[in-house]
Structure formats: structure tokens, C-alpha cells
Amino acid sequence: MYEKVINTSFSEDFHLIAFSRLQNVSYVLILSILLMYILCMFGNLIIIAVVWVAPKLHTPMYFFLCNLSALDMAYVSTILPKFLDSQITKNTSISFTNCFTQLFMYVACVNTEFLLLSSMAFDRYVAICVPLKYPIIMDKIVCIILSFYPWTVGTLNSLLYVFLISRLSFCDSKDIIHFYCDMKALLRASCSDTKHVNIVILSEGYTLGFMAFGMILTSYVFIISSILKINTSAKRLKIFSSCSSHLTVVLLFCGSSLSVYMNPDSESSTELDMMLSLLYVAVVPALNPLVYSLRNKDVLDVLRIHKVIS
């Protein structure tokens, strides 16, 4: 049947159609997402507050962790509250402006997180592999550059994506088969020729994503190699435990997000895309505070001093 093509305007709404096969477990899904959202916000706020009040934590590692915490809170707050609202009220509509604001925040934050994780991996590489040169290499200017660069590139990259996708025409139904305004879902909903947009997004996104992921893996190869050379087994185990936790979260985030966009687009891939998206949109941001800081002895000591924990 012929489907009318329209030029989307700012007054028109999209409809987020997500998890159609999971209606019987909607309450479990709602409670799970709500719990992860609360853990993410509460855990990351604790990290920022602890680093702020403790001078001994004013180091490059915790500076990057505060950036990561702010980043995680920004993009889960853009996506999860709207998702929870649509699941509870069954109101799936989202305005053109809100949809593309969500798309902008999502793309900016995910791209920034890829690059920020590579900066954090470099920081750990210098700290573990060349510890004597750490204060010289990781000075204040270098730290600012390594944090400013991800935010700048992520924002500019997102502006490019939003500009390209917002110029498309969308079918009359305007249904987005996803729980947020995802790039692939918006391109799937468009009735325009999206070939050129796909080429730009995929080539540019893959280059940025795999470049950052490659830098992270390379850093951790050198880190693990240096750990294996440590003579003291207790110290080796302590550092390896910390790095393996970090690497696990990195692999979850990078692996799931890259898999979504490497997965060939088809009707059967949409449910898988949404499940993978939940990993890096909800699960990983909830795990980050625990893995990166709340298992850290220095952070726990500060919390005890301020009687946050017993």
C-alpha cells in the first residue's frame, strides 16, 4: 500500500515503538530500568562529590572519572526517563524537537565516551608502564586536552549526524522502532534515499569507534604485559584485578555499541539492537561507579571519613 511521504516539521510527533514482544514482562522491565537509572545517578553523584571534597583524589585518574560520571548522567537522563514514561503511561509520542535533542545528546555522549575511555586507558598506561614519568607526562595541560578533545569531537560529530538526519523526509506513520531516537531507527523510518547518509555515518562512525577501541586495547595490552613483569604476586593481583574490571566494562560498552551498528539492518535485527542498546544505555552506566571508583580503597576511605558508609 502506498505510504505518504511528508517533510517533517517541528510541530509533528514521532512514536517510539519498543519491545513489542515483551509486553508480558513490562513491569519487570520498568523496575529494572528504574533501578539502573537510580544506581547510575546516585553512584555517579557520589563519585563527583567525593572527588570534590577530598584533595588527595585531585589526580588525573579521578579527573577523568568525574568527566565519565557527568557524561553517564547526561545521556541516561536524556533517554531513560522518557522510556520509563512511555512504558508507564503508554504515551509513545515524542516531538520532532525532543527526538532530535535526544539524538544529539545520545550521539554526542556515546562518541565522547569512546574517546574519554581511550584517554583513561592512556592515563592507566602511563601510571602502570612508566610510573616515574607519570607526573611529567600527565600534567594539568595534558589532562585538560585529553578531556576537552573527547567532548569537542563528540559534540561536532553529533551535530553532523543531526544535520544529516533532520533533513530527511519521514513516512506518514512516523513510527520509530526503538525505545529512543536512535540513528538506525530514524533512518529506517525515513522515506528518503538514505544511502549517502548511511555512507557518511557508517564510515565516519566506524573510523572513530574502532580507532578509539583500538587505542584502548593497545593500552591494555601494554598494561597487562607490565603487570605480568611485577615480582610481588599480591601487588600484581591487585593491579590486575582493577584493570580487568575496567577492561570488562570497556568491552561491554564498546562491544555492544559497535555491534548495534555493525549488525545488518533487517526486521529481525531490531529487537536485538534494542537489547544491545540497553547494555550501553542503562547497564554499563550503572556499573561504571561500582567498577571504576566504589571498589577503590581511596574512595572508600574518604566515604568512611565523611561517614557515608560505616
Coordinates of C-alpha atoms in Angstrom, one line a residue:
M1 CA 0.0 0.0 0.0
Y2 CA 1.3 3.5 -0.9
E3 CA 2.7 5.3 2.2
K4 CA 2.6 9.0 2.1
V5 CA 5.9 10.9 2.3
I6 CA 6.0 14.1 4.2
N7 CA 8.5 16.7 5.2
T8 CA 8.8 16.5 8.9
S9 CA 8.2 19.8 10.7
F10 CA 8.8 20.9 14.3
S11 CA 5.1 20.5 15.2
E12 CA 4.9 16.8 14.3
D13 CA 5.4 13.9 16.6
F14 CA 7.2 10.6 16.2
H15 CA 6.1 7.5 18.0
L16 CA 8.6 5.2 19.9
I17 CA 7.5 1.6 19.5
A18 CA 9.8 -0.6 21.6
F19 CA 9.8 -4.1 22.9
S20 CA 6.5 -5.2 21.4
R21 CA 7.3 -8.8 22.3
L22 CA 7.9 -8.1 25.9
Q23 CA 4.6 -6.7 27.0
N24 CA 4.0 -9.5 29.5
V25 CA 7.1 -8.5 31.4
S26 CA 6.7 -4.8 31.1
Y27 CA 6.6 -4.2 34.9
V28 CA 9.9 -6.2 35.4
L29 CA 11.4 -4.1 32.6
I30 CA 10.2 -0.9 34.1
L31 CA 11.5 -1.7 37.6
S32 CA 14.9 -2.9 36.2
I33 CA 15.4 0.2 34.2
L34 CA 14.3 2.4 37.1
L35 CA 16.8 0.7 39.4
M36 CA 19.7 1.0 36.9
Y37 CA 18.8 4.7 36.4
I38 CA 18.8 5.4 40.2
L39 CA 22.1 3.4 40.7
C40 CA 23.7 5.4 37.8
M41 CA 22.6 8.8 39.1
F42 CA 23.3 8.1 42.8
G43 CA 26.6 6.3 42.2
N44 CA 28.0 9.0 39.8
L45 CA 26.9 11.9 42.1
I46 CA 28.7 10.2 45.0
I47 CA 31.9 9.9 42.9
I48 CA 31.8 13.6 41.9
A49 CA 31.1 14.7 45.5
V50 CA 33.8 12.5 46.9
V51 CA 36.5 13.7 44.4
W52 CA 35.4 17.3 45.1
V53 CA 35.8 17.2 48.9
A54 CA 39.0 15.0 49.0
P55 CA 42.2 16.8 47.9
K56 CA 44.1 13.5 47.7
L57 CA 41.8 12.5 44.9
H58 CA 42.6 15.5 42.8
T59 CA 44.6 13.4 40.4
P60 CA 44.3 12.8 36.6
M61 CA 42.6 9.4 37.1
Y62 CA 39.8 10.9 39.2
F63 CA 39.6 14.0 37.0
F64 CA 38.7 11.7 34.1
L65 CA 36.3 9.7 36.3
C66 CA 34.4 12.8 37.1
N67 CA 34.1 13.5 33.3
L68 CA 32.9 10.0 32.8
S69 CA 30.4 10.4 35.6
A70 CA 29.0 13.6 34.2
L71 CA 28.8 12.1 30.8
D72 CA 26.9 9.0 32.0
M73 CA 24.4 11.1 34.0
A74 CA 23.8 13.3 30.9
Y75 CA 22.9 10.7 28.4
V76 CA 20.9 8.3 30.7
S77 CA 18.9 11.3 31.8
T78 CA 18.2 12.1 28.1
I79 CA 16.9 8.6 27.3
L80 CA 15.7 6.6 30.3
P81 CA 13.1 9.0 31.9
K82 CA 11.3 9.2 28.5
F83 CA 11.5 5.5 28.1
L84 CA 10.1 4.9 31.6
D85 CA 7.3 7.5 31.0
S86 CA 6.3 5.8 27.7
Q87 CA 6.2 2.4 29.3
I88 CA 4.1 3.5 32.3
T89 CA 1.7 5.9 30.6
K90 CA 1.7 4.1 27.2
N91 CA 2.2 7.5 25.6
T92 CA 4.8 6.8 22.9
S93 CA 4.8 10.2 21.2
I94 CA 7.9 12.4 21.1
S95 CA 8.1 15.7 19.4
F96 CA 10.4 16.4 16.5
T97 CA 12.5 18.8 18.7
N98 CA 12.7 16.4 21.6
C99 CA 13.5 13.5 19.3
F100 CA 16.5 15.3 17.7
T101 CA 17.6 16.7 21.0
Q102 CA 17.7 13.1 22.3
L103 CA 19.5 12.0 19.2
F104 CA 22.1 14.8 19.6
M105 CA 22.7 14.1 23.3
Y106 CA 23.0 10.3 22.7
V107 CA 25.4 10.6 19.7
A108 CA 27.5 13.2 21.5
C109 CA 27.7 11.3 24.7
V110 CA 28.5 7.9 23.2
N111 CA 31.2 9.3 20.9
T112 CA 32.6 11.3 23.8
E113 CA 32.6 8.2 26.0
F114 CA 34.6 6.2 23.4
L115 CA 37.3 8.9 23.3
L116 CA 37.2 9.5 27.0
L117 CA 37.7 5.8 27.7
S118 CA 40.8 5.9 25.4
S119 CA 42.1 8.9 27.4
M120 CA 41.5 7.0 30.6
A121 CA 43.3 3.9 29.2
F122 CA 46.3 6.1 28.2
D123 CA 46.3 7.5 31.8
R124 CA 46.4 4.0 33.2
Y125 CA 49.1 3.0 30.7
V126 CA 51.4 5.9 31.8
A127 CA 50.7 5.2 35.5
I128 CA 51.5 1.5 35.3
C129 CA 54.0 1.2 32.5
V130 CA 56.1 4.4 33.1
P131 CA 55.2 5.4 36.6
L132 CA 58.4 7.6 37.2
K133 CA 57.4 9.8 34.3
Y134 CA 53.7 10.0 35.2
P135 CA 53.8 13.4 36.9
I136 CA 55.7 14.9 33.9
I137 CA 53.5 13.3 31.2
M138 CA 50.1 13.7 32.8
D139 CA 50.4 17.3 33.8
K140 CA 47.4 19.7 34.1
I141 CA 47.6 20.9 30.5
V142 CA 47.7 17.3 29.1
C143 CA 44.7 16.3 31.3
I144 CA 42.6 19.2 30.1
I145 CA 43.5 18.4 26.4
L146 CA 42.7 14.7 26.9
S147 CA 39.3 15.6 28.4
F148 CA 38.4 18.6 26.2
Y149 CA 39.2 16.7 22.9
P150 CA 36.5 13.9 23.5
W151 CA 33.8 16.4 24.4
T152 CA 34.6 18.6 21.4
V153 CA 34.8 15.8 18.8
G154 CA 31.7 14.1 20.3
T155 CA 29.7 17.3 20.0
L156 CA 30.8 18.2 16.5
N157 CA 30.2 14.6 15.3
S158 CA 26.7 14.7 16.8
L159 CA 25.9 18.0 15.1
L160 CA 26.9 16.4 11.8
Y161 CA 24.6 13.4 12.3
V162 CA 21.6 15.5 13.5
F163 CA 22.0 17.9 10.5
L164 CA 22.1 15.0 8.0
I165 CA 19.2 13.0 9.5
S166 CA 16.9 16.1 10.3
R167 CA 16.9 17.0 6.5
L168 CA 15.3 13.6 5.6
S169 CA 11.6 13.1 4.9
F170 CA 9.7 10.6 7.0
C171 CA 6.8 8.3 6.3
D172 CA 3.3 9.3 7.4
S173 CA 3.2 6.8 10.2
K174 CA 6.4 8.2 11.8
D175 CA 6.9 5.1 13.9
I176 CA 10.4 4.6 15.3
I177 CA 11.0 1.0 16.2
H178 CA 13.2 1.7 19.2
F179 CA 13.0 3.0 22.8
Y180 CA 14.8 6.2 21.9
C181 CA 15.6 8.3 18.8
D182 CA 18.4 6.1 17.5
M183 CA 20.2 6.8 14.2
K184 CA 19.4 3.4 12.6
A185 CA 15.8 3.6 13.7
L186 CA 15.3 7.1 12.3
L187 CA 16.9 6.1 9.0
R188 CA 14.7 3.0 8.9
A189 CA 11.6 5.3 9.4
S190 CA 12.6 7.7 6.6
C191 CA 11.1 7.5 3.1
S192 CA 14.1 9.4 1.6
D193 CA 17.0 7.9 -0.1
T194 CA 19.4 7.4 2.9
K195 CA 22.3 5.8 1.1
H196 CA 24.5 8.9 1.3
V197 CA 23.7 9.5 4.9
N198 CA 24.4 5.9 5.7
I199 CA 27.8 6.1 4.0
V200 CA 28.8 9.2 5.9
I201 CA 27.6 7.9 9.3
L202 CA 29.0 4.4 9.0
S203 CA 32.4 5.4 7.6
E204 CA 32.9 8.2 10.0
G205 CA 31.4 6.4 13.0
Y206 CA 33.3 3.2 12.4
T207 CA 36.6 5.1 11.9
L208 CA 36.1 7.0 15.2
G209 CA 34.8 4.0 17.1
F210 CA 37.4 1.4 16.0
M211 CA 40.2 4.0 16.4
A212 CA 39.2 4.7 20.0
F213 CA 38.6 0.9 20.7
G214 CA 42.0 0.1 19.1
M215 CA 43.8 2.6 21.3
I216 CA 42.1 1.2 24.4
L217 CA 43.0 -2.4 23.6
T218 CA 46.6 -1.4 22.7
S219 CA 47.0 0.4 26.1
Y220 CA 45.7 -2.6 28.0
V221 CA 48.0 -5.0 26.1
F222 CA 50.9 -2.9 27.4
I223 CA 49.4 -2.6 30.8
I224 CA 48.8 -6.4 31.2
S225 CA 52.3 -7.0 29.9
S226 CA 53.8 -4.7 32.5
I227 CA 51.6 -6.3 35.3
L228 CA 53.0 -9.7 34.4
K229 CA 56.5 -8.4 35.0
I230 CA 55.8 -7.4 38.6
N231 CA 57.6 -9.7 41.0
T232 CA 55.2 -9.3 44.0
S233 CA 52.2 -11.5 43.5
A234 CA 50.0 -9.5 45.8
K235 CA 50.7 -6.2 44.1
R236 CA 50.3 -7.9 40.7
L237 CA 46.9 -9.4 41.6
K238 CA 45.7 -6.1 43.0
I239 CA 46.5 -4.1 39.8
F240 CA 45.3 -6.9 37.5
S241 CA 42.0 -7.1 39.4
S242 CA 41.4 -3.4 39.0
C243 CA 42.4 -3.3 35.3
S244 CA 40.4 -6.4 34.4
S245 CA 37.3 -4.8 35.9
H246 CA 37.9 -1.7 33.9
L247 CA 38.5 -3.7 30.7
T248 CA 35.3 -5.7 31.2
V249 CA 33.2 -2.5 31.3
V250 CA 35.1 -1.1 28.3
L251 CA 34.4 -4.3 26.4
L252 CA 30.7 -4.3 27.3
F253 CA 30.3 -0.7 26.3
C254 CA 32.4 -0.7 23.1
G255 CA 31.4 -4.2 22.1
S256 CA 27.6 -3.7 22.4
S257 CA 27.6 -0.3 20.9
L258 CA 29.7 -1.3 17.9
S259 CA 27.7 -4.5 17.4
V260 CA 24.5 -2.5 17.1
Y261 CA 25.8 -0.5 14.1
M262 CA 27.8 -3.5 12.6
N263 CA 24.7 -5.7 12.7
P264 CA 23.0 -5.7 9.2
D265 CA 19.7 -3.8 9.2
S266 CA 16.7 -6.1 9.0
E267 CA 13.3 -6.6 10.6
S268 CA 14.7 -9.3 12.8
S269 CA 17.6 -7.2 14.0
T270 CA 15.5 -4.5 15.7
E271 CA 14.8 -6.5 18.9
L272 CA 18.5 -7.5 19.1
D273 CA 19.5 -3.8 18.5
M274 CA 17.3 -2.7 21.4
M275 CA 18.6 -5.3 23.8
L276 CA 22.2 -4.4 23.0
S277 CA 21.3 -0.7 23.3
L278 CA 20.0 -1.4 26.8
L279 CA 23.5 -2.7 27.7
Y280 CA 25.4 0.5 27.0
V281 CA 22.5 2.9 27.7
A282 CA 21.4 1.5 31.1
V283 CA 23.6 -1.4 32.4
V284 CA 27.1 0.0 31.7
P285 CA 26.4 3.5 33.2
A286 CA 25.0 1.8 36.3
L287 CA 28.1 -0.4 36.6
N288 CA 30.7 2.3 36.0
P289 CA 30.6 3.9 39.5
L290 CA 31.0 0.5 41.1
V291 CA 33.8 -0.7 38.9
Y292 CA 35.8 2.5 38.5
S293 CA 35.6 4.0 41.9
L294 CA 33.4 2.5 44.6
R295 CA 35.7 -0.6 44.7
N296 CA 38.6 1.7 45.1
K297 CA 40.3 1.8 48.6
D298 CA 41.0 5.6 48.4
V299 CA 37.3 6.4 47.6
L300 CA 36.1 4.0 50.4
D301 CA 38.4 5.7 52.9
V302 CA 37.0 9.1 52.0
L303 CA 33.5 7.8 52.3
R304 CA 34.3 6.4 55.8
I305 CA 35.9 9.6 56.9
H306 CA 32.7 11.5 56.0
K307 CA 30.5 8.8 57.5
V308 CA 28.8 8.0 54.2
I309 CA 29.4 4.3 54.8
S310 CA 30.0 2.5 58.1

